[in-house]
mmCIF file of C-alpha atoms in Angstrom:
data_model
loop_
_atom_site.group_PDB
_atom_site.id
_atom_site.type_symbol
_atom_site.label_atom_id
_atom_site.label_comp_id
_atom_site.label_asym_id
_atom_site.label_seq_id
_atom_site.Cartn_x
_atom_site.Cartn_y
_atom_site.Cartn_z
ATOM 1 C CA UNK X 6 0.000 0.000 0.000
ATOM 2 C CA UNK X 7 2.850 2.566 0.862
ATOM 3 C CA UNK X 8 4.105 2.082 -2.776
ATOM 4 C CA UNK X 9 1.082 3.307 -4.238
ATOM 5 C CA UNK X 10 0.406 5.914 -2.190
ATOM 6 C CA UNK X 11 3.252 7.686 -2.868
ATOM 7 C CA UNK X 12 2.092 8.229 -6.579
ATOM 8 C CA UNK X 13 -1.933 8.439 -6.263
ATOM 9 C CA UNK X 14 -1.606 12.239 -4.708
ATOM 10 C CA UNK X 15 0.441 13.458 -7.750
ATOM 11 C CA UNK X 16 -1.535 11.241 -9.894
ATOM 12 C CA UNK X 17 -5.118 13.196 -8.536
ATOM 13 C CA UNK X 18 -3.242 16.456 -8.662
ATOM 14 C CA UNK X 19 -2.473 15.750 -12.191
ATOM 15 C CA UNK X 20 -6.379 14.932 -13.035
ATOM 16 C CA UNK X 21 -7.604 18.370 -11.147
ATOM 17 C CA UNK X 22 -5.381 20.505 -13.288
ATOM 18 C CA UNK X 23 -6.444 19.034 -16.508
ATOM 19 C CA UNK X 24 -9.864 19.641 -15.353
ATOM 20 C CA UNK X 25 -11.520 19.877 -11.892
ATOM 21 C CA UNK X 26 -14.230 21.939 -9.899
ATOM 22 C CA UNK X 27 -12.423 20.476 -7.040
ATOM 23 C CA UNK X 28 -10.087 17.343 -6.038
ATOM 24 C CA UNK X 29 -11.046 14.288 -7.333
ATOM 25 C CA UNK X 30 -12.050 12.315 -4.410
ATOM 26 C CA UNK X 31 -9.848 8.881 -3.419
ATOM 27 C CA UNK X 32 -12.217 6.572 -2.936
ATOM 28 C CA UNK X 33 -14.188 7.265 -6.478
ATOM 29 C CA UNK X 34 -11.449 5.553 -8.485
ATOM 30 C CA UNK X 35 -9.225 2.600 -8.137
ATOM 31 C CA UNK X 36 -5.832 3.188 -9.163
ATOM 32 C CA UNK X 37 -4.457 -0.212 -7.620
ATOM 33 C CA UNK X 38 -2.437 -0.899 -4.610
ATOM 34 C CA UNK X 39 0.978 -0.575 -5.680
ATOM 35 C CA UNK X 40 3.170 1.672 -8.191
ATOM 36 C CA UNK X 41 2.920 -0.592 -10.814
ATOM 37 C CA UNK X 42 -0.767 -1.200 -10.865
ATOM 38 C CA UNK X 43 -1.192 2.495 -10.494
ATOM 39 C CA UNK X 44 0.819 3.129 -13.103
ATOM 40 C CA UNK X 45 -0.459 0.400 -15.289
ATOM 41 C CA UNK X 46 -4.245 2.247 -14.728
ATOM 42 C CA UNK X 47 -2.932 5.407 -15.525
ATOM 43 C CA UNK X 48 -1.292 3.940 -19.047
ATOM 44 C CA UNK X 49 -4.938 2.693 -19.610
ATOM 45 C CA UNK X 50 -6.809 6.148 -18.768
ATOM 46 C CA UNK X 51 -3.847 8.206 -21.296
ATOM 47 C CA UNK X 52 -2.237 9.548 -17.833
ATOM 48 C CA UNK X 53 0.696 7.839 -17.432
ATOM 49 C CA UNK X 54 3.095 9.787 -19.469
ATOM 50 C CA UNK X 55 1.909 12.842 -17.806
ATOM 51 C CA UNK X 56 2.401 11.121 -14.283
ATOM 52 C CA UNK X 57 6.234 10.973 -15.330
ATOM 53 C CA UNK X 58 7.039 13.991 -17.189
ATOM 54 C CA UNK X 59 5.794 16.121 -14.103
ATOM 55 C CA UNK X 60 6.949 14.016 -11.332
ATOM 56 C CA UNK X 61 9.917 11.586 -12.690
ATOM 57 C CA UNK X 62 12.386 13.246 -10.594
ATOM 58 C CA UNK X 63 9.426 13.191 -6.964
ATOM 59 C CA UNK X 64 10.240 10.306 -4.679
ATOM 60 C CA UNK X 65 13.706 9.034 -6.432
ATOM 61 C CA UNK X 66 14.400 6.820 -3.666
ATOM 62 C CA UNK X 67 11.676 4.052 -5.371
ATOM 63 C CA UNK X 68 13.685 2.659 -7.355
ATOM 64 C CA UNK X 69 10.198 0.888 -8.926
ATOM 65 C CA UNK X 70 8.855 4.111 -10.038
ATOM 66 C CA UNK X 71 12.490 5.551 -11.134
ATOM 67 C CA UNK X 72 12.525 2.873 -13.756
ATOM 68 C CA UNK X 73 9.495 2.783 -14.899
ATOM 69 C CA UNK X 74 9.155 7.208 -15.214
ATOM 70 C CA UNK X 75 12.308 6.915 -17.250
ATOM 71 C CA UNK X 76 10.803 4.505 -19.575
ATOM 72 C CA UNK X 77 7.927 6.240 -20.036
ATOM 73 C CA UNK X 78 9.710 9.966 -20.706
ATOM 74 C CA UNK X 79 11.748 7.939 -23.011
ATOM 75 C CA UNK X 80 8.001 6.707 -24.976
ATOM 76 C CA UNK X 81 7.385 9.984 -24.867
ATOM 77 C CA UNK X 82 10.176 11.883 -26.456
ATOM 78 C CA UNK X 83 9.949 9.205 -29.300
ATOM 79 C CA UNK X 84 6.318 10.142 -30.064
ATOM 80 C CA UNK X 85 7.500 13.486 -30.042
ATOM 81 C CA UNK X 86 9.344 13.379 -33.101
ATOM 82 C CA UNK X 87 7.404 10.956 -34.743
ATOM 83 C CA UNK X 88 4.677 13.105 -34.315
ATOM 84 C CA UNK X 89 6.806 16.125 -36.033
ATOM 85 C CA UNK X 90 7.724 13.987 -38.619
ATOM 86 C CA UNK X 91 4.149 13.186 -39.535
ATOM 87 C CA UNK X 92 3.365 16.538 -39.314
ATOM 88 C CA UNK X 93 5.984 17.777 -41.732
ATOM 89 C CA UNK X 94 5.069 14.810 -43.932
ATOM 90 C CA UNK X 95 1.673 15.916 -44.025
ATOM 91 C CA UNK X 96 2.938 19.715 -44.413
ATOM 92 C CA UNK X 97 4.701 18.381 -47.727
ATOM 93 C CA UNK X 98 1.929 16.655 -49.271
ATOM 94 C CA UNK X 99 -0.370 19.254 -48.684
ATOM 95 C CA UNK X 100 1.785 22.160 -49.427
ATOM 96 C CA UNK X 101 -0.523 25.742 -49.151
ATOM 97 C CA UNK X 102 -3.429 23.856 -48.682
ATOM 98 C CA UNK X 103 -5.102 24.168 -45.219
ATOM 99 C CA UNK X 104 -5.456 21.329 -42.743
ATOM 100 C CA UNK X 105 -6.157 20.475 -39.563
ATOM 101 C CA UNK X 106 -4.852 17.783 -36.950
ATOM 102 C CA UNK X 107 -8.079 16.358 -34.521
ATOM 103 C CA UNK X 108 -8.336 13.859 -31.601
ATOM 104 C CA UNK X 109 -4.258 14.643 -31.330
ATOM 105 C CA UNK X 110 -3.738 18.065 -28.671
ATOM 106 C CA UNK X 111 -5.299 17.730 -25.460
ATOM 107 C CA UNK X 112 -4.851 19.568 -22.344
ATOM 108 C CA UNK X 113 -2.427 17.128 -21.086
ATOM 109 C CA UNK X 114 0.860 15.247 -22.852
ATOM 110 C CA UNK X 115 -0.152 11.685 -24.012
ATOM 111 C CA UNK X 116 0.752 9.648 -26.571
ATOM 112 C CA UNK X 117 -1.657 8.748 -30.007
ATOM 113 C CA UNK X 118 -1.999 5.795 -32.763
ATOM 114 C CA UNK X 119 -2.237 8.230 -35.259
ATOM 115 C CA UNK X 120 -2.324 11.318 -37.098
ATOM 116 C CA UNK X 121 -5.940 12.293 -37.775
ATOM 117 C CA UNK X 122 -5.853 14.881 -40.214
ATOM 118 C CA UNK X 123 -9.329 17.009 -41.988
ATOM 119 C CA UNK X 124 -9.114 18.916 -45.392
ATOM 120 C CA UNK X 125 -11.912 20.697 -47.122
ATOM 121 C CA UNK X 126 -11.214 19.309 -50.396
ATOM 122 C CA UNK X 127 -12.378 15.880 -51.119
ATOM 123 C CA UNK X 128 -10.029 15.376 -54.455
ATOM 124 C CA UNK X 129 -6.876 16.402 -52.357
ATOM 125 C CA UNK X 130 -7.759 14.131 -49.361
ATOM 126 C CA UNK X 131 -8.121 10.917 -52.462
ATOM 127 C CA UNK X 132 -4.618 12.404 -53.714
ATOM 128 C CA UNK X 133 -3.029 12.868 -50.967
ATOM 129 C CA UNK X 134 -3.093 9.149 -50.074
ATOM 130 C CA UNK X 135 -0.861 7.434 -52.377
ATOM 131 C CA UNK X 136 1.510 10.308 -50.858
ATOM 132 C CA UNK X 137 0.921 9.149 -47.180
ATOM 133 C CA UNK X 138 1.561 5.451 -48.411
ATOM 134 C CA UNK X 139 4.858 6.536 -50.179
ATOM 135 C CA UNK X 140 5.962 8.306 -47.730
ATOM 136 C CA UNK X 141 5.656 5.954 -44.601
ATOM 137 C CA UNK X 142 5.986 7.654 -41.736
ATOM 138 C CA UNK X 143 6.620 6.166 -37.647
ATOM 139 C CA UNK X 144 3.224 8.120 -36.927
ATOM 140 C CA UNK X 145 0.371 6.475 -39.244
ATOM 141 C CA UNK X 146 -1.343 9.960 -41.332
ATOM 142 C CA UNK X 147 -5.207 9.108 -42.004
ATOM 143 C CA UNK X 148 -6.511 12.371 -44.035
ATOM 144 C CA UNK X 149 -10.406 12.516 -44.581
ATOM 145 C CA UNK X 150 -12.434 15.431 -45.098
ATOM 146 C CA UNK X 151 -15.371 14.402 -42.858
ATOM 147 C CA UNK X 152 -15.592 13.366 -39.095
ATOM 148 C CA UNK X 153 -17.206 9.943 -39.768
ATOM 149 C CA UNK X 154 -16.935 6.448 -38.635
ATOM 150 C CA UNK X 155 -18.345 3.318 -40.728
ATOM 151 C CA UNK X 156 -19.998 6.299 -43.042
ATOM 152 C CA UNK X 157 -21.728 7.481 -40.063
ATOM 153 C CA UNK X 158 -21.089 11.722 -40.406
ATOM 154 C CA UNK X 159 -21.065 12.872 -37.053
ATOM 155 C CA UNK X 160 -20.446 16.682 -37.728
ATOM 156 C CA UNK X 161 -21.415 18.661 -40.476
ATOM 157 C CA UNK X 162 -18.211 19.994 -42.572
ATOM 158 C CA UNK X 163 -20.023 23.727 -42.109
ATOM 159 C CA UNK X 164 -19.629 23.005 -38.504
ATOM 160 C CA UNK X 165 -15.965 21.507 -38.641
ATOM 161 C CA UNK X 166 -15.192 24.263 -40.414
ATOM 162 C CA UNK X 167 -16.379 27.733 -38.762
ATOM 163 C CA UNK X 168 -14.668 26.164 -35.679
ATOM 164 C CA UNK X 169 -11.327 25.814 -36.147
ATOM 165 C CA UNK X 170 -8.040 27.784 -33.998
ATOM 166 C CA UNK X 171 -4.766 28.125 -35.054
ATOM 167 C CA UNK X 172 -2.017 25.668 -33.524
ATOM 168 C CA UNK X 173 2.171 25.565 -33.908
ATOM 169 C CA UNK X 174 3.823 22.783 -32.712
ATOM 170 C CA UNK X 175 7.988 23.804 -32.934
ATOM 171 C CA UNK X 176 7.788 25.848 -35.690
ATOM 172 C CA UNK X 177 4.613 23.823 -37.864
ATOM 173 C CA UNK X 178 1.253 25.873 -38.260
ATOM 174 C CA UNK X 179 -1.855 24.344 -38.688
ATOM 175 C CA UNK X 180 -5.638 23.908 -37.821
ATOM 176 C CA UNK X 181 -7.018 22.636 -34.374
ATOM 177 C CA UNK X 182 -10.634 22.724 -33.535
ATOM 178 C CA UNK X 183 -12.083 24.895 -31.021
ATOM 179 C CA UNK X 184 -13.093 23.717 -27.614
ATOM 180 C CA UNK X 185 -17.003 23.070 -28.971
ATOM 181 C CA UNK X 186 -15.565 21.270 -32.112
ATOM 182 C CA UNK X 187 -12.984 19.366 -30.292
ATOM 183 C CA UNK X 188 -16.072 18.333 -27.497
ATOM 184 C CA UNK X 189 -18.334 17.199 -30.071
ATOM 185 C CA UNK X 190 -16.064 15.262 -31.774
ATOM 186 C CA UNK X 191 -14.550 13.281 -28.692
ATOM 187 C CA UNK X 192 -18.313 12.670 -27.902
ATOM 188 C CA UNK X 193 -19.470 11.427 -30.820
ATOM 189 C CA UNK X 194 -16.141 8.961 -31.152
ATOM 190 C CA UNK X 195 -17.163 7.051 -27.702
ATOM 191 C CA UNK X 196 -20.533 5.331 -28.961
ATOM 192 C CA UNK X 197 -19.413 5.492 -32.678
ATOM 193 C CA UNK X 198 -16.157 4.086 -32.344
ATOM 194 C CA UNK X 199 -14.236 2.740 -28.983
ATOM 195 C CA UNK X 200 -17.281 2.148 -26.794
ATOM 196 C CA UNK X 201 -14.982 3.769 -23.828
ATOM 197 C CA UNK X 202 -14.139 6.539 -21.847
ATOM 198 C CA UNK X 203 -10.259 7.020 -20.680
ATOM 199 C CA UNK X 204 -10.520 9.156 -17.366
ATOM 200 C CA UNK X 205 -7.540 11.471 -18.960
ATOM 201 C CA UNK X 206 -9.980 12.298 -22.175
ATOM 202 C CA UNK X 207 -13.391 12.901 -20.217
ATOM 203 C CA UNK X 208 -11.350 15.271 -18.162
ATOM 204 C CA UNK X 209 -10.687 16.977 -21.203
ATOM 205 C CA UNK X 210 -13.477 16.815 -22.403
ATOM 206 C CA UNK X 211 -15.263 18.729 -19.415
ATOM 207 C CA UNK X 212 -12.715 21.262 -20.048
ATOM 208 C CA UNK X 213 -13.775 21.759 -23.475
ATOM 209 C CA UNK X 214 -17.362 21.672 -22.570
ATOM 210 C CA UNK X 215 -16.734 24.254 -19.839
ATOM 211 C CA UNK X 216 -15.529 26.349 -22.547
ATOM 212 C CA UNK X 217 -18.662 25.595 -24.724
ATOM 213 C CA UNK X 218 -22.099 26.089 -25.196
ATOM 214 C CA UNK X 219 -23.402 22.716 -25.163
ATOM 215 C CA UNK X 220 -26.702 23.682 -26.606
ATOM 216 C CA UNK X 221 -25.346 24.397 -29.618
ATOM 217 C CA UNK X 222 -23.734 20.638 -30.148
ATOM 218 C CA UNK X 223 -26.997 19.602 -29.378
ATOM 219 C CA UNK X 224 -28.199 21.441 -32.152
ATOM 220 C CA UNK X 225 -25.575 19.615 -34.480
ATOM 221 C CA UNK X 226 -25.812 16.349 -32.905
ATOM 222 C CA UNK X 227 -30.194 16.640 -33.942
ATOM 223 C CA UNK X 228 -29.175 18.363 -37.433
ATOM 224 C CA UNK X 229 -26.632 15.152 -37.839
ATOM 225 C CA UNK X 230 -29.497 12.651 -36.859
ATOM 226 C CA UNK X 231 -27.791 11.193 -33.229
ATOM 227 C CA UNK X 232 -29.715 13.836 -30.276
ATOM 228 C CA UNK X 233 -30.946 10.881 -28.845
ATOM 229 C CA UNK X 234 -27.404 9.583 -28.345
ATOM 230 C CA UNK X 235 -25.851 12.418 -27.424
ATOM 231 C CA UNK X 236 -28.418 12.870 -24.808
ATOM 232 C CA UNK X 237 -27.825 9.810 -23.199
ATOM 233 C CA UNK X 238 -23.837 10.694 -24.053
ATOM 234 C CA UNK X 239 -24.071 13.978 -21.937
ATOM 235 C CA UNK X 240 -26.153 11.903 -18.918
ATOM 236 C CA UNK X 241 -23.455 9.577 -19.226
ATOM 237 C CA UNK X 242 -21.147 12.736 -18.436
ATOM 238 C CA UNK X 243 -23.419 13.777 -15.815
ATOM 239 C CA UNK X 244 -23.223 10.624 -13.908
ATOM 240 C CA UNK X 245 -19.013 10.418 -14.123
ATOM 241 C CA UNK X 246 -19.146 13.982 -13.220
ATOM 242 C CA UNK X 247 -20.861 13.846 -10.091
ATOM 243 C CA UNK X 248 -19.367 9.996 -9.241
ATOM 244 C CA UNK X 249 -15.626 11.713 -9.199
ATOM 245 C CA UNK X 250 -16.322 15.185 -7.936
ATOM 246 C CA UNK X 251 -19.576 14.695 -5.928
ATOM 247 C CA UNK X 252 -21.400 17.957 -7.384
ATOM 248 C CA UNK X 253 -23.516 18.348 -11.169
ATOM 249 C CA UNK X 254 -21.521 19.242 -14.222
ATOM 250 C CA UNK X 255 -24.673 20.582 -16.378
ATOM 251 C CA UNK X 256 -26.391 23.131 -14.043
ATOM 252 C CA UNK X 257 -29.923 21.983 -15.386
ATOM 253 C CA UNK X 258 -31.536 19.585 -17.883
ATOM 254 C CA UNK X 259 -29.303 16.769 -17.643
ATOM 255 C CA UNK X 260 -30.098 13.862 -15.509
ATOM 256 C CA UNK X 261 -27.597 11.320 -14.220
ATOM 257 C CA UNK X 262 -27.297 7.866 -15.848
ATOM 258 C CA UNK X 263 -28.434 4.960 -13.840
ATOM 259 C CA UNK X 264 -25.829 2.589 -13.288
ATOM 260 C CA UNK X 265 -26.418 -0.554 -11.708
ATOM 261 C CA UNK X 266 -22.276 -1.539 -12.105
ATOM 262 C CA UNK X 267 -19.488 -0.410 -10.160
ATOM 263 C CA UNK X 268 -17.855 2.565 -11.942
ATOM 264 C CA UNK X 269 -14.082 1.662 -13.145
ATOM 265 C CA UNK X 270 -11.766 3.656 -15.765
ATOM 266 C CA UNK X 271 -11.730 3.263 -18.196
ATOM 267 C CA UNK X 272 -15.158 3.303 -18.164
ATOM 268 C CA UNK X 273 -17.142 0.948 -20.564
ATOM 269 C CA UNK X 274 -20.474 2.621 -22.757
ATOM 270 C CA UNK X 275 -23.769 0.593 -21.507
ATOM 271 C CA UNK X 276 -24.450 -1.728 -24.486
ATOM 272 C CA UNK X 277 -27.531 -0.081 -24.505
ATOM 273 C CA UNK X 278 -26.180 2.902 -25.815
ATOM 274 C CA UNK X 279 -23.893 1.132 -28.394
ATOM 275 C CA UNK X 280 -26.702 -0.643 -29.694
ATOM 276 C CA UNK X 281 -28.994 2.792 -29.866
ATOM 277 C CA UNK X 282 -26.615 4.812 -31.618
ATOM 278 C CA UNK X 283 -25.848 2.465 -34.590
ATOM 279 C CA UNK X 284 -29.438 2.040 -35.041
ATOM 280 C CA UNK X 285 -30.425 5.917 -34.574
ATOM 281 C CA UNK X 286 -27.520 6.942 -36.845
ATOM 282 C CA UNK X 287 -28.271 3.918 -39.009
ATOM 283 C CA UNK X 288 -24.401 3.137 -38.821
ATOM 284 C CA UNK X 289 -24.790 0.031 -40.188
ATOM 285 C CA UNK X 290 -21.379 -0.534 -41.503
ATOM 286 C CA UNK X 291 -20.622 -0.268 -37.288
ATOM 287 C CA UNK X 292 -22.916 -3.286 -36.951
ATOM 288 C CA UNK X 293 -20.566 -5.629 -37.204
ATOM 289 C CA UNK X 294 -18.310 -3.937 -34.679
ATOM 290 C CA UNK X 295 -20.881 -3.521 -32.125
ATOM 291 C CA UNK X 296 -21.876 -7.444 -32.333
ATOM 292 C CA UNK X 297 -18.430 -8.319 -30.969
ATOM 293 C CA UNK X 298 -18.613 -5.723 -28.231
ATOM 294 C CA UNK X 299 -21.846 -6.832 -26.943
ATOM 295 C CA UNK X 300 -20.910 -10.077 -27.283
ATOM 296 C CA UNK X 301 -17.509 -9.764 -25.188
ATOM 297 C CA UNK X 302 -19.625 -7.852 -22.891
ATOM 298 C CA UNK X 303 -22.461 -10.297 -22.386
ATOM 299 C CA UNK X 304 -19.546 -13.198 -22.253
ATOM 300 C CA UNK X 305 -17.953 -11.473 -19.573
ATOM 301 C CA UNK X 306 -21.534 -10.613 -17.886
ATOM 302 C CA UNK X 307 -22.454 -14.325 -17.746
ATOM 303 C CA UNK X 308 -18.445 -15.336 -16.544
ATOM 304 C CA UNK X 309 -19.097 -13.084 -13.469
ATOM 305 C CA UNK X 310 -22.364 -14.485 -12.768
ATOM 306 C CA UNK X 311 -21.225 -18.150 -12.655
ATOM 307 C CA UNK X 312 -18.069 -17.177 -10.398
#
């Protein structure tokens, strides 16, 4: 226990200045009960990078944590320049053209699969990807011009594009969205595409939607055909919000989730919802994809029953 105490302070100081009203309290998450069960949560909720850049040099005596904080910062620095390369890769094959990098900045330093990149155009985004092929880069470069999964348009381009900031990362301009954009987006990706929420990303997204008016993505979500699941998305929200920080996120209109299981991180979408947002989107090229989850899910309901 003394092991893992020494890193869940930092670790909940980290999570309150991503995002916090106040401290997250102890007892609402279970980081483990040593370092490397805490650390191996935080690698699963996109915190553990984070953890080491900002405290790899705090409590140097554990030789457990030294080790392991090193590694990480190492992970880290790699992703760094892979992630420049990809960028100037994706400078070069666009040249003057305008572009801009989603799901990728946060509020926090973490580590990505990929390099999600928008255009406007659709006939540069279909010749730009023989380029990306040739040009095979350590960070994987996926350029689209919609935000869409299995066909499934979550956001209207008008929408992607009136909301846009400008970003440098050393020395490379480009496009980022704005906090709305960037909130609707990581919404819309939970019951469209990983059927999770990391506890590093729903912190940031509370940020963004701090910095939002959330009426107006539920205006896109109902002009895009999904307010019912984004409803159910932002009680979803509600209920995580008050479960770590004991006090409402929305100050009215939004109701809680019910959850009958014990909240973990990263935390796993109700089937329910899975299931309701391929059919209210009609994402039926996600049907297949949702099968298997409920299927692992139900698989994993019955294993707990019988033990």
């Amino acid at each position: 226990m003394k092991d893992s105490c020494i890193l869940r302070k930092p670790l909940l100081n980290l999570c309150q200045k991503i995002y916090g009203p106040r401290e997250i309290s102890e007892k609402s998450i279970d980081a483990g009960k040593n370092v490397n069960q805490l650390v191996e949560f935080a690698r699963k909720n996109r915190l553990a990078h984070y953890l080491a850049l900002e405290y790899s040099k705090s409590f140097a005596e554990n030789d457990i944590w030294k080790d392991i904080s090193n590694k990480l910062i190492c992970e880290y620095n790699d992703y760094e320049k892979n992630l420049r390369n990809a960028l100037e890769a994706t400078k070069n094959i666009l040249g003057e053209e305008r572009f801009m990098i989603i799901k990728t900045f946060s509020s926090f330093p973490h580590l990505t699969n990929d390099l999600d990149v928008l255009v406007p155009d659709f006939k540069i985004a279909e010749e730009s990807h023989k380029e990306v092929l040739d040009k095979k880069s350590s960070l994987p470069i996926d350029i689209n011009t919609k935000v869409a999964w299995g066909k499934a348009d979550a956001v209207s381009n008008d929408f992607v594009w009136n909301n846009t900031q400008e970003f440098n990362f050393e020395g490379i301009g480009f496009l980022i969205p704005s906090p709305a954009l960037d909130a609707i987006i990581r919404i819309a990706h939970i019951p469209f595409e990983v059927a999770h929420i990391r506890l590093g990303e729903l912190l940031h997204i509370y940020k963004q939607l701090s910095l939002s008016d959330w009426t107006i993505l539920e205006d896109e979500a109902k002009l895009m055909g999904w307010p019912k699941t984004f409803g159910r998305m932002l009680s979803i929200l509600e209920l995580l919000h008050r479960k770590l920080f004991k006090t409402p996120f929305f100050q009215k209109g939004i109701m809680p989730a019910s959850c009958t299981d014990n909240i973990g991180f990263p935390f796993r979408l109700p089937v329910s919802i899975l299931a309701g947002g391929v059919i209210e989107k009609r994402a039926w090229r996600k049907l297949f994809g949702a099968r298997i989850i409920i299927k692992n899910r139900l698989s994993e309901w019955i294993d707990r029953k019988v033990s």
